[in-house]
mmCIF file of C-alpha atoms in Angstrom:
data_model
loop_
_atom_site.group_PDB
_atom_site.id
_atom_site.type_symbol
_atom_site.label_atom_id
_atom_site.label_comp_id
_atom_site.label_asym_id
_atom_site.label_seq_id
_atom_site.Cartn_x
_atom_site.Cartn_y
_atom_site.Cartn_z
ATOM 1 C CA MET A 1 18.653 -42.235 253.179
ATOM 2 C CA ALA A 2 19.370 -42.682 249.360
ATOM 3 C CA SER A 3 15.801 -41.652 248.351
ATOM 4 C CA THR A 4 16.133 -38.537 250.364
ATOM 5 C CA ALA A 5 19.196 -37.467 248.527
ATOM 6 C CA ALA A 6 17.624 -38.526 245.314
ATOM 7 C CA ALA A 7 14.578 -36.377 245.943
ATOM 8 C CA ALA A 8 16.656 -33.361 246.706
ATOM 9 C CA GLY A 9 18.840 -33.783 243.640
ATOM 10 C CA TRP A 10 15.850 -34.159 241.326
ATOM 11 C CA GLY A 11 14.601 -30.702 242.212
ATOM 12 C CA LEU A 12 11.207 -31.979 243.257
ATOM 13 C CA GLY A 13 9.241 -29.139 244.807
ATOM 14 C CA ALA A 14 6.653 -29.103 247.426
ATOM 15 C CA VAL A 15 3.837 -31.548 247.094
ATOM 16 C CA ASP A 16 0.265 -30.988 248.476
ATOM 17 C CA GLY A 17 -0.064 -33.148 251.589
ATOM 18 C CA VAL A 18 1.442 -33.811 255.025
ATOM 19 C CA LEU A 19 4.533 -35.777 253.831
ATOM 20 C CA PRO A 20 7.725 -34.196 252.708
ATOM 21 C CA PRO A 21 8.922 -35.035 249.212
ATOM 22 C CA GLU A 22 11.554 -37.577 250.347
ATOM 23 C CA LEU A 23 9.136 -39.646 252.365
ATOM 24 C CA LEU A 24 6.450 -39.426 249.641
ATOM 25 C CA LEU A 25 9.061 -40.730 247.185
ATOM 26 C CA ASP A 26 9.719 -43.738 249.463
ATOM 27 C CA VAL A 27 6.068 -44.525 249.567
ATOM 28 C CA LEU A 28 5.290 -44.036 245.851
ATOM 29 C CA LEU A 29 8.284 -46.147 244.719
ATOM 30 C CA ARG A 30 6.713 -49.140 246.461
ATOM 31 C CA LEU A 31 3.311 -48.801 244.491
ATOM 32 C CA PRO A 32 2.592 -50.568 241.253
ATOM 33 C CA ALA A 33 2.079 -48.364 238.207
ATOM 34 C CA GLY A 34 -1.724 -48.481 238.238
ATOM 35 C CA PRO A 35 -2.321 -46.723 241.470
ATOM 36 C CA ILE A 36 0.330 -44.083 240.573
ATOM 37 C CA CYS A 37 -1.400 -43.248 237.259
ATOM 38 C CA ARG A 38 -4.692 -42.679 239.371
ATOM 39 C CA LEU A 39 -2.829 -40.527 241.827
ATOM 40 C CA ARG A 40 -1.772 -38.156 239.073
ATOM 41 C CA ALA A 41 -5.289 -36.868 238.926
ATOM 42 C CA VAL A 42 -5.038 -35.645 242.623
ATOM 43 C CA CYS A 43 -3.496 -32.180 241.790
ATOM 44 C CA ARG A 44 -0.902 -30.542 239.678
ATOM 45 C CA SER A 45 1.857 -30.999 242.127
ATOM 46 C CA TRP A 46 1.251 -34.712 242.386
ATOM 47 C CA LEU A 47 1.158 -34.928 238.638
ATOM 48 C CA ALA A 48 4.480 -33.037 238.389
ATOM 49 C CA PHE A 49 5.987 -35.278 241.011
ATOM 50 C CA THR A 50 5.041 -38.618 239.511
ATOM 51 C CA THR A 51 5.810 -37.605 235.833
ATOM 52 C CA ASP A 52 9.373 -36.418 236.674
ATOM 53 C CA PRO A 53 11.776 -38.467 234.463
ATOM 54 C CA HIS A 54 13.873 -39.384 237.467
ATOM 55 C CA PHE A 55 10.867 -40.746 239.301
ATOM 56 C CA VAL A 56 9.884 -42.803 236.226
ATOM 57 C CA ALA A 57 13.351 -44.252 235.961
ATOM 58 C CA ALA A 58 13.568 -45.105 239.661
ATOM 59 C CA HIS A 59 10.093 -46.689 239.612
ATOM 60 C CA ALA A 60 11.053 -48.888 236.603
ATOM 61 C CA ALA A 61 14.233 -49.998 238.419
ATOM 62 C CA ARG A 62 12.176 -50.916 241.435
ATOM 63 C CA HIS A 63 9.476 -52.843 239.447
ATOM 64 C CA PRO A 64 11.526 -54.758 236.755
ATOM 65 C CA ALA A 65 9.231 -57.766 236.589
ATOM 66 C CA PRO A 66 7.638 -58.338 233.201
ATOM 67 C CA LEU A 67 3.905 -58.339 232.606
ATOM 68 C CA LEU A 68 1.628 -60.504 230.425
ATOM 69 C CA ALA A 69 -0.527 -58.658 227.772
ATOM 70 C CA VAL A 70 -3.643 -60.929 227.491
ATOM 71 C CA GLY A 71 -6.401 -60.302 225.053
ATOM 72 C CA VAL A 72 -9.817 -60.351 226.638
ATOM 73 C CA GLN A 73 -12.844 -60.433 224.229
ATOM 74 C CA GLY A 74 -15.326 -57.870 225.104
ATOM 75 C CA PHE A 75 -18.366 -56.714 223.093
ATOM 76 C CA PRO A 76 -18.027 -55.377 220.571
ATOM 77 C CA ARG A 77 -14.209 -54.722 220.881
ATOM 78 C CA LEU A 78 -11.156 -56.440 222.290
ATOM 79 C CA CYS A 79 -9.609 -55.335 225.605
ATOM 80 C CA VAL A 80 -6.013 -55.949 226.720
ATOM 81 C CA ASP A 81 -5.334 -56.881 230.288
ATOM 82 C CA LEU A 82 -1.867 -56.372 231.719
ATOM 83 C CA VAL A 83 -1.314 -58.850 234.507
ATOM 84 C CA ASP A 84 1.560 -59.692 236.721
ATOM 85 C CA LEU A 85 3.087 -63.202 237.069
ATOM 86 C CA SER A 86 0.713 -63.869 240.008
ATOM 87 C CA GLY A 87 -2.322 -63.150 237.804
ATOM 88 C CA ASN A 88 -3.141 -59.813 239.290
ATOM 89 C CA LEU A 89 -4.612 -57.174 236.966
ATOM 90 C CA VAL A 90 -2.242 -54.190 236.727
ATOM 91 C CA LYS A 91 -3.856 -52.187 233.908
ATOM 92 C CA GLN A 92 -6.655 -52.657 231.443
ATOM 93 C CA ILE A 93 -6.780 -51.041 227.985
ATOM 94 C CA LEU A 94 -10.272 -50.804 226.611
ATOM 95 C CA ARG A 95 -11.702 -50.619 223.107
ATOM 96 C CA VAL A 96 -8.551 -51.876 221.329
ATOM 97 C CA GLY A 97 -10.410 -53.191 218.340
ATOM 98 C CA LYS A 98 -11.334 -56.620 216.925
ATOM 99 C CA GLY A 99 -8.538 -59.043 216.592
ATOM 100 C CA ARG A 100 -6.007 -61.030 218.624
ATOM 101 C CA VAL A 101 -2.786 -60.201 220.513
ATOM 102 C CA VAL A 102 0.274 -61.283 218.486
ATOM 103 C CA SER A 103 2.593 -63.367 220.633
ATOM 104 C CA GLY A 104 6.330 -62.315 220.889
ATOM 105 C CA SER A 105 5.581 -59.072 219.126
ATOM 106 C CA SER A 106 7.720 -56.555 220.922
ATOM 107 C CA ALA A 107 9.155 -55.760 224.378
ATOM 108 C CA ASP A 108 7.430 -52.464 224.816
ATOM 109 C CA ARG A 109 4.484 -52.704 222.244
ATOM 110 C CA VAL A 110 1.539 -54.990 221.806
ATOM 111 C CA LEU A 111 0.331 -55.929 218.302
ATOM 112 C CA VAL A 112 -3.331 -56.675 217.716
ATOM 113 C CA ALA A 113 -4.058 -58.402 214.365
ATOM 114 C CA GLY A 114 -7.530 -58.289 213.003
ATOM 115 C CA GLU A 115 -9.165 -60.759 210.606
ATOM 116 C CA ASP A 116 -9.604 -58.056 208.015
ATOM 117 C CA HIS A 117 -5.778 -57.579 207.722
ATOM 118 C CA SER A 118 -5.905 -54.630 210.137
ATOM 119 C CA VAL A 119 -2.930 -54.173 212.505
ATOM 120 C CA ARG A 120 -2.913 -51.980 215.557
ATOM 121 C CA VAL A 121 0.266 -51.130 217.447
ATOM 122 C CA LEU A 122 -0.629 -50.564 221.115
ATOM 123 C CA ASN A 123 1.585 -48.638 223.517
ATOM 124 C CA PRO A 124 0.593 -49.923 226.979
ATOM 125 C CA THR A 125 2.538 -47.118 228.630
ATOM 126 C CA THR A 126 0.349 -44.337 227.148
ATOM 127 C CA GLY A 127 -2.559 -46.362 225.980
ATOM 128 C CA SER A 128 -2.217 -44.982 222.459
ATOM 129 C CA ILE A 129 -3.108 -47.038 219.459
ATOM 130 C CA SER A 130 -1.535 -46.678 215.987
ATOM 131 C CA ILE A 131 -3.608 -48.127 213.213
ATOM 132 C CA LEU A 132 -1.476 -49.375 210.255
ATOM 133 C CA PRO A 133 -2.718 -49.434 206.678
ATOM 134 C CA SER A 134 -4.807 -52.550 206.279
ATOM 135 C CA HIS A 135 -3.692 -53.354 202.695
ATOM 136 C CA ARG A 136 -1.185 -52.638 200.041
ATOM 137 C CA CYS A 137 -2.013 -49.996 197.485
ATOM 138 C CA GLY A 138 -3.464 -52.735 195.150
ATOM 139 C CA GLY A 139 -6.060 -53.606 197.731
ATOM 140 C CA ALA A 140 -6.715 -56.922 199.586
ATOM 141 C CA ASP A 141 -7.370 -60.312 198.077
ATOM 142 C CA PRO A 142 -10.281 -61.662 199.898
ATOM 143 C CA SER A 143 -8.823 -65.189 199.628
ATOM 144 C CA THR A 144 -5.710 -64.199 201.823
ATOM 145 C CA ILE A 145 -5.479 -64.228 205.609
ATOM 146 C CA ALA A 146 -2.704 -62.738 207.759
ATOM 147 C CA ALA A 147 -1.013 -65.797 209.248
ATOM 148 C CA TRP A 148 2.511 -64.778 210.578
ATOM 149 C CA PHE A 149 3.966 -61.541 212.028
ATOM 150 C CA ALA A 150 7.284 -60.401 213.244
ATOM 151 C CA PHE A 151 8.241 -57.019 214.781
ATOM 152 C CA GLY A 152 11.956 -55.998 214.703
ATOM 153 C CA GLN A 153 14.447 -53.197 214.407
ATOM 154 C CA THR A 154 17.380 -52.520 212.207
ATOM 155 C CA ALA A 155 20.587 -52.060 214.032
ATOM 156 C CA SER A 156 22.161 -49.549 211.545
ATOM 157 C CA THR A 157 19.146 -47.076 211.261
ATOM 158 C CA GLY A 158 17.041 -47.920 214.317
ATOM 159 C CA GLU A 159 13.970 -48.271 212.194
ATOM 160 C CA CYS A 160 11.198 -50.455 213.551
ATOM 161 C CA LYS A 161 9.643 -52.683 210.879
ATOM 162 C CA LEU A 162 6.743 -55.193 210.787
ATOM 163 C CA VAL A 163 6.750 -58.124 208.415
ATOM 164 C CA ARG A 164 3.654 -60.232 207.824
ATOM 165 C CA ILE A 165 3.173 -63.294 205.626
ATOM 166 C CA LEU A 166 -0.266 -63.802 204.176
ATOM 167 C CA LEU A 167 -1.618 -67.092 203.248
ATOM 168 C CA ASN A 168 -3.824 -67.623 200.215
ATOM 169 C CA ILE A 169 -6.319 -70.196 201.304
ATOM 170 C CA ASP A 170 -7.208 -71.039 197.698
ATOM 171 C CA ASN A 171 -3.797 -72.057 196.673
ATOM 172 C CA SER A 172 -1.804 -72.320 199.852
ATOM 173 C CA ARG A 173 0.784 -69.820 198.610
ATOM 174 C CA HIS A 174 2.483 -67.165 200.721
ATOM 175 C CA LEU A 175 2.642 -63.415 200.137
ATOM 176 C CA SER A 176 5.168 -61.456 202.211
ATOM 177 C CA GLU A 177 5.085 -57.771 202.857
ATOM 178 C CA VAL A 178 6.812 -55.244 205.223
ATOM 179 C CA ILE A 179 6.063 -51.858 206.585
ATOM 180 C CA THR A 180 8.222 -49.314 208.408
ATOM 181 C CA ILE A 181 6.571 -48.373 211.764
ATOM 182 C CA GLY A 182 6.494 -44.627 212.425
ATOM 183 C CA ASP A 183 6.741 -43.580 208.784
ATOM 184 C CA THR A 184 3.982 -41.145 208.200
ATOM 185 C CA ASP A 185 3.606 -42.224 204.646
ATOM 186 C CA GLY A 186 4.138 -45.900 205.445
ATOM 187 C CA GLU A 187 2.689 -48.433 203.142
ATOM 188 C CA TRP A 188 2.968 -52.208 202.888
ATOM 189 C CA ARG A 189 5.867 -53.240 200.544
ATOM 190 C CA GLU A 190 5.716 -56.519 198.775
ATOM 191 C CA THR A 191 9.013 -58.595 199.467
ATOM 192 C CA ALA A 192 10.241 -61.986 198.584
ATOM 193 C CA ASN A 193 8.348 -64.957 199.916
ATOM 194 C CA PRO A 194 9.882 -67.285 202.447
ATOM 195 C CA PRO A 195 11.895 -70.111 201.131
ATOM 196 C CA GLY A 196 9.521 -72.956 202.099
ATOM 197 C CA TYR A 197 6.072 -73.419 203.615
ATOM 198 C CA LEU A 198 5.745 -71.982 207.163
ATOM 199 C CA GLY A 199 4.073 -73.995 209.817
ATOM 200 C CA TRP A 200 0.410 -73.055 209.767
ATOM 201 C CA ASN A 201 -0.228 -73.728 213.460
ATOM 202 C CA CYS A 202 3.297 -72.753 214.598
ATOM 203 C CA THR A 203 4.662 -69.539 216.029
ATOM 204 C CA ASN A 204 4.984 -66.004 214.687
ATOM 205 C CA GLY A 205 8.545 -64.874 213.790
ATOM 206 C CA VAL A 206 10.927 -64.630 216.733
ATOM 207 C CA VAL A 207 13.592 -61.897 216.449
ATOM 208 C CA PHE A 208 17.151 -62.770 217.123
ATOM 209 C CA LYS A 209 20.301 -60.780 215.934
ATOM 210 C CA GLY A 210 18.374 -58.594 213.491
ATOM 211 C CA ALA A 211 16.329 -61.357 211.888
ATOM 212 C CA ALA A 212 12.962 -62.990 212.376
ATOM 213 C CA TYR A 213 13.004 -66.806 212.533
ATOM 214 C CA PHE A 214 10.099 -69.097 211.745
ATOM 215 C CA ILE A 215 9.145 -72.773 211.832
ATOM 216 C CA LEU A 216 8.735 -74.722 208.627
ATOM 217 C CA ASP A 217 5.668 -76.878 207.783
ATOM 218 C CA TYR A 218 7.108 -80.361 207.903
ATOM 219 C CA CYS A 219 4.423 -81.864 205.655
ATOM 220 C CA PHE A 220 4.626 -79.632 202.692
ATOM 221 C CA SER A 221 8.143 -78.107 202.682
ATOM 222 C CA ASP A 222 10.995 -79.027 200.399
ATOM 223 C CA PRO A 223 12.492 -82.381 201.624
ATOM 224 C CA SER A 224 16.097 -81.020 201.318
ATOM 225 C CA PHE A 225 15.212 -78.265 203.793
ATOM 226 C CA LEU A 226 14.054 -80.881 206.235
ATOM 227 C CA VAL A 227 17.067 -83.098 205.880
ATOM 228 C CA ARG A 228 19.396 -80.163 206.602
ATOM 229 C CA GLY A 229 17.063 -78.941 209.379
ATOM 230 C CA PHE A 230 17.091 -75.253 208.240
ATOM 231 C CA MET A 231 15.032 -72.519 209.776
ATOM 232 C CA PRO A 232 13.860 -69.673 207.442
ATOM 233 C CA SER A 233 14.748 -66.060 208.596
ATOM 234 C CA PHE A 234 13.840 -62.646 207.434
ATOM 235 C CA TYR A 235 16.503 -59.924 207.887
ATOM 236 C CA PHE A 236 14.959 -56.538 208.680
ATOM 237 C CA ALA A 237 17.946 -54.568 207.397
ATOM 238 C CA THR A 238 17.971 -56.106 203.833
ATOM 239 C CA GLU A 239 14.366 -57.228 203.840
ATOM 240 C CA LYS A 240 15.552 -60.620 202.485
ATOM 241 C CA TRP A 241 15.159 -64.242 203.468
ATOM 242 C CA SER A 242 17.838 -66.742 204.433
ATOM 243 C CA VAL A 243 18.202 -70.342 205.495
ATOM 244 C CA ALA A 244 21.582 -70.093 207.172
ATOM 245 C CA LEU A 245 20.598 -71.418 210.632
ATOM 246 C CA GLN A 246 20.017 -75.071 211.498
ATOM 247 C CA GLY A 247 17.404 -75.804 213.918
ATOM 248 C CA PRO A 248 17.222 -78.684 216.551
ATOM 249 C CA LEU A 249 15.088 -80.832 214.191
ATOM 250 C CA ASN A 250 17.785 -83.544 213.523
ATOM 251 C CA ARG A 251 18.727 -83.654 217.223
ATOM 252 C CA ILE A 252 15.140 -84.290 218.157
ATOM 253 C CA LEU A 253 14.881 -87.093 215.585
ATOM 254 C CA GLU A 254 18.132 -88.626 216.794
ATOM 255 C CA GLU A 255 16.936 -88.706 220.435
ATOM 256 C CA SER A 256 13.660 -90.295 219.302
ATOM 257 C CA ASN A 257 15.488 -93.503 218.191
ATOM 258 C CA GLY A 258 13.399 -93.953 215.095
ATOM 259 C CA THR A 259 10.109 -93.298 216.896
ATOM 260 C CA LEU A 260 9.411 -89.939 215.209
ATOM 261 C CA SER A 261 9.650 -88.723 211.621
ATOM 262 C CA TYR A 262 9.628 -85.336 209.918
ATOM 263 C CA HIS A 263 5.902 -85.515 209.485
ATOM 264 C CA ASP A 264 5.458 -86.584 213.162
ATOM 265 C CA LEU A 265 6.878 -83.084 214.104
ATOM 266 C CA ALA A 266 4.299 -81.189 212.200
ATOM 267 C CA ASN A 267 2.506 -78.864 214.585
ATOM 268 C CA GLN A 268 4.599 -80.038 217.535
ATOM 269 C CA LEU A 269 7.319 -77.263 217.507
ATOM 270 C CA MET A 270 7.055 -73.748 218.638
ATOM 271 C CA LEU A 271 9.711 -71.013 218.592
ATOM 272 C CA SER A 272 10.419 -68.258 221.290
ATOM 273 C CA GLY A 273 13.025 -65.952 222.259
ATOM 274 C CA LEU A 274 14.279 -66.720 225.875
ATOM 275 C CA LYS A 275 17.367 -65.774 227.845
ATOM 276 C CA GLY A 276 18.800 -63.703 224.923
ATOM 277 C CA THR A 277 18.696 -66.653 222.476
ATOM 278 C CA LEU A 278 16.174 -68.792 220.489
ATOM 279 C CA CYS A 279 14.235 -71.543 222.156
ATOM 280 C CA THR A 280 12.349 -74.297 220.448
ATOM 281 C CA SER A 281 9.681 -76.216 222.411
ATOM 282 C CA HIS A 282 8.706 -79.783 221.363
ATOM 283 C CA TRP A 283 5.421 -81.159 222.402
ATOM 284 C CA ASN A 284 5.822 -84.914 222.621
ATOM 285 C CA ASP A 285 2.340 -86.412 222.536
ATOM 286 C CA GLN A 286 3.728 -89.931 223.198
ATOM 287 C CA PHE A 287 4.895 -89.009 226.705
ATOM 288 C CA TYR A 288 2.967 -85.893 227.454
ATOM 289 C CA THR A 289 6.115 -83.818 227.869
ATOM 290 C CA VAL A 290 7.454 -80.605 226.521
ATOM 291 C CA ASP A 291 11.217 -80.411 225.786
ATOM 292 C CA LEU A 292 12.862 -76.926 225.588
ATOM 293 C CA TRP A 293 15.862 -76.642 223.255
ATOM 294 C CA PHE A 294 18.063 -73.589 223.473
ATOM 295 C CA LEU A 295 20.388 -72.275 220.733
ATOM 296 C CA THR A 296 23.875 -72.217 222.088
ATOM 297 C CA ASP A 297 25.971 -71.481 218.964
ATOM 298 C CA SER A 298 24.175 -69.722 216.077
ATOM 299 C CA GLU A 299 27.354 -70.133 213.798
ATOM 300 C CA LYS A 300 27.347 -74.050 214.108
ATOM 301 C CA GLY A 301 23.664 -74.340 214.694
ATOM 302 C CA THR A 302 24.148 -76.076 218.010
ATOM 303 C CA TRP A 303 21.173 -76.589 220.429
ATOM 304 C CA SER A 304 20.961 -77.890 223.937
ATOM 305 C CA LYS A 305 17.959 -79.446 225.584
ATOM 306 C CA ASP A 306 17.796 -77.834 228.932
ATOM 307 C CA HIS A 307 14.347 -78.783 230.322
ATOM 308 C CA ARG A 308 11.729 -81.518 230.034
ATOM 309 C CA ILE A 309 8.311 -80.413 231.453
ATOM 310 C CA ASN A 310 5.609 -82.919 232.309
ATOM 311 C CA VAL A 311 2.294 -81.644 230.944
ATOM 312 C CA ASP A 312 -0.670 -81.201 233.332
ATOM 313 C CA ALA A 313 -3.131 -84.152 232.994
ATOM 314 C CA VAL A 314 -5.959 -81.830 231.934
ATOM 315 C CA PHE A 315 -4.248 -81.503 228.544
ATOM 316 C CA HIS A 316 -3.988 -85.297 228.040
ATOM 317 C CA GLY A 317 -5.950 -86.609 225.157
ATOM 318 C CA ILE A 318 -5.437 -89.038 222.192
ATOM 319 C CA GLY A 319 -4.886 -87.243 219.024
ATOM 320 C CA ASP A 320 -5.179 -83.714 220.613
ATOM 321 C CA TYR A 321 -2.644 -81.148 219.436
ATOM 322 C CA LEU A 322 -1.183 -78.982 222.248
ATOM 323 C CA LYS A 323 0.311 -75.651 221.371
ATOM 324 C CA VAL A 324 3.114 -74.821 223.921
ATOM 325 C CA GLN A 325 4.582 -71.349 223.534
ATOM 326 C CA PRO A 326 7.364 -70.392 226.029
ATOM 327 C CA LEU A 327 7.037 -66.737 226.902
ATOM 328 C CA LEU A 328 9.839 -65.867 229.300
ATOM 329 C CA VAL A 329 12.303 -67.036 231.875
ATOM 330 C CA THR A 330 12.212 -65.119 235.124
ATOM 331 C CA ASP A 331 15.249 -63.980 237.057
ATOM 332 C CA GLU A 332 14.660 -66.931 239.445
ATOM 333 C CA GLY A 333 14.836 -69.368 236.551
ATOM 334 C CA LYS A 334 11.134 -70.100 236.365
ATOM 335 C CA ILE A 335 9.619 -70.538 232.914
ATOM 336 C CA VAL A 336 6.301 -68.992 231.852
ATOM 337 C CA LEU A 337 4.444 -70.949 229.028
ATOM 338 C CA SER A 338 1.247 -70.423 227.211
ATOM 339 C CA MET A 339 -0.448 -73.715 226.703
ATOM 340 C CA GLN A 340 -3.473 -74.299 224.396
ATOM 341 C CA MET A 341 -5.466 -77.350 223.400
ATOM 342 C CA GLY A 342 -8.808 -77.313 221.879
ATOM 343 C CA SER A 343 -10.907 -74.734 223.673
ATOM 344 C CA LYS A 344 -8.813 -74.731 226.855
ATOM 345 C CA GLY A 345 -6.016 -72.148 227.154
ATOM 346 C CA VAL A 346 -3.844 -71.318 230.263
ATOM 347 C CA VAL A 347 -0.672 -69.379 231.075
ATOM 348 C CA GLN A 348 1.375 -71.443 233.536
ATOM 349 C CA ILE A 349 4.642 -70.902 235.328
ATOM 350 C CA TYR A 350 7.042 -73.869 235.728
ATOM 351 C CA ASP A 351 9.624 -74.194 238.509
ATOM 352 C CA PRO A 352 12.457 -76.463 237.427
ATOM 353 C CA VAL A 353 13.691 -76.822 240.976
ATOM 354 C CA THR A 354 10.488 -78.429 242.294
ATOM 355 C CA ASP A 355 9.320 -79.730 238.819
ATOM 356 C CA THR A 356 6.023 -78.296 239.373
ATOM 357 C CA SER A 357 3.672 -75.996 237.486
ATOM 358 C CA SER A 358 0.986 -73.481 238.558
ATOM 359 C CA ASP A 359 -1.608 -71.513 236.630
ATOM 360 C CA ILE A 360 -1.292 -67.754 236.250
ATOM 361 C CA ILE A 361 -4.360 -66.968 234.203
ATOM 362 C CA GLN A 362 -6.863 -68.644 232.003
ATOM 363 C CA ILE A 363 -6.761 -67.413 228.323
ATOM 364 C CA SER A 364 -8.766 -67.671 225.161
ATOM 365 C CA ILE A 365 -7.160 -69.290 222.187
ATOM 366 C CA TYR A 366 -8.744 -66.701 219.999
ATOM 367 C CA THR A 367 -7.431 -63.504 221.725
ATOM 368 C CA GLY A 368 -3.818 -64.422 222.354
ATOM 369 C CA ALA A 369 -1.135 -63.371 224.845
ATOM 370 C CA SER A 370 2.228 -61.740 224.786
ATOM 371 C CA VAL A 371 4.911 -60.349 227.160
ATOM 372 C CA PHE A 372 5.324 -56.680 228.003
ATOM 373 C CA THR A 373 8.627 -55.603 229.613
ATOM 374 C CA GLY A 374 8.407 -51.819 229.261
ATOM 375 C CA SER A 375 7.507 -49.429 232.039
ATOM 376 C CA LEU A 376 3.854 -48.419 232.483
ATOM 377 C CA LEU A 377 4.912 -44.877 233.558
ATOM 378 C CA CYS A 378 6.161 -42.056 231.397
ATOM 379 C CA PRO A 379 6.299 -38.312 231.683
ATOM 380 C CA GLN A 380 3.351 -38.033 229.248
ATOM 381 C CA SER A 381 1.104 -40.464 230.984
ATOM 382 C CA VAL A 382 -1.884 -38.755 232.768
#
């Protein structure tokens, strides 16, 4: 038995109980992370057994399915629920602080952004929370709000950085700043502003090949940007902006045969990272469908429309704006989407084979949802 050999090779000693280590290993590897964390409190030998790095690695390999990090508004502070793709609660992290979960923030971290410019970096594995400085050294302008975020890593140094773009609600101007995560003396540093207005109701930045990409506001942006279909991007290594990548904007307009304009696409596009590339979702309120466009060639700016999803009738409504945020694609090819309209929010899973969707969990449009793909076990977790 493979697990028997593994148990012997790991040097796992005697464990209090009636089962030998190799059989206990077989049992524990079948359990989700939550019960294992509770079992660590049984005794020291169980703690040592379940915190062994080899056990942690084997458990992660046995349970590769991603989880959803969903903000749950409690009183007086936000909680974050980690749920599986069946909607089952796996772990709950209490007293996170006021704010909302930032979608698409990081594979093994959850960002919680507060209305007072505060940012908390949550490690679901350990439950630890790092509170970033709220403001730059000069203080906060009360007329600015934190509107867009992106969390990325530089390939050359491995530094993790967070960029946020503030919006001045008095003059509609942007203010960009960046901070290095993990820097004990980290402070927000002002950087150049994005080359164009970002979509107010659109997505946060989506990281792809060392840069965070954003959606433009198609009502107020430079017309030349719209004609060329550029997508603004922020490079974490240089901390500079670029407009080198063309999005699927012109392809969408071509397929509409004149029924859509640039202004019609305002608030209809959302950006995500799926299957190792960028994905743009287009909510078509004329046909109540969502088209998913995948970037196939970043050098040429080539996009392919791979899916058209019929939207559930509960979201149908004249003049209503539906926010559709693709979250992930499972190994079976199913697509998980966050869908929000008005006061209704839900995470659904779509099966392209049967062309059907089913709800995973109801969500609040005010607390947000993201994807967590890290392991909930680590040698330091107790």
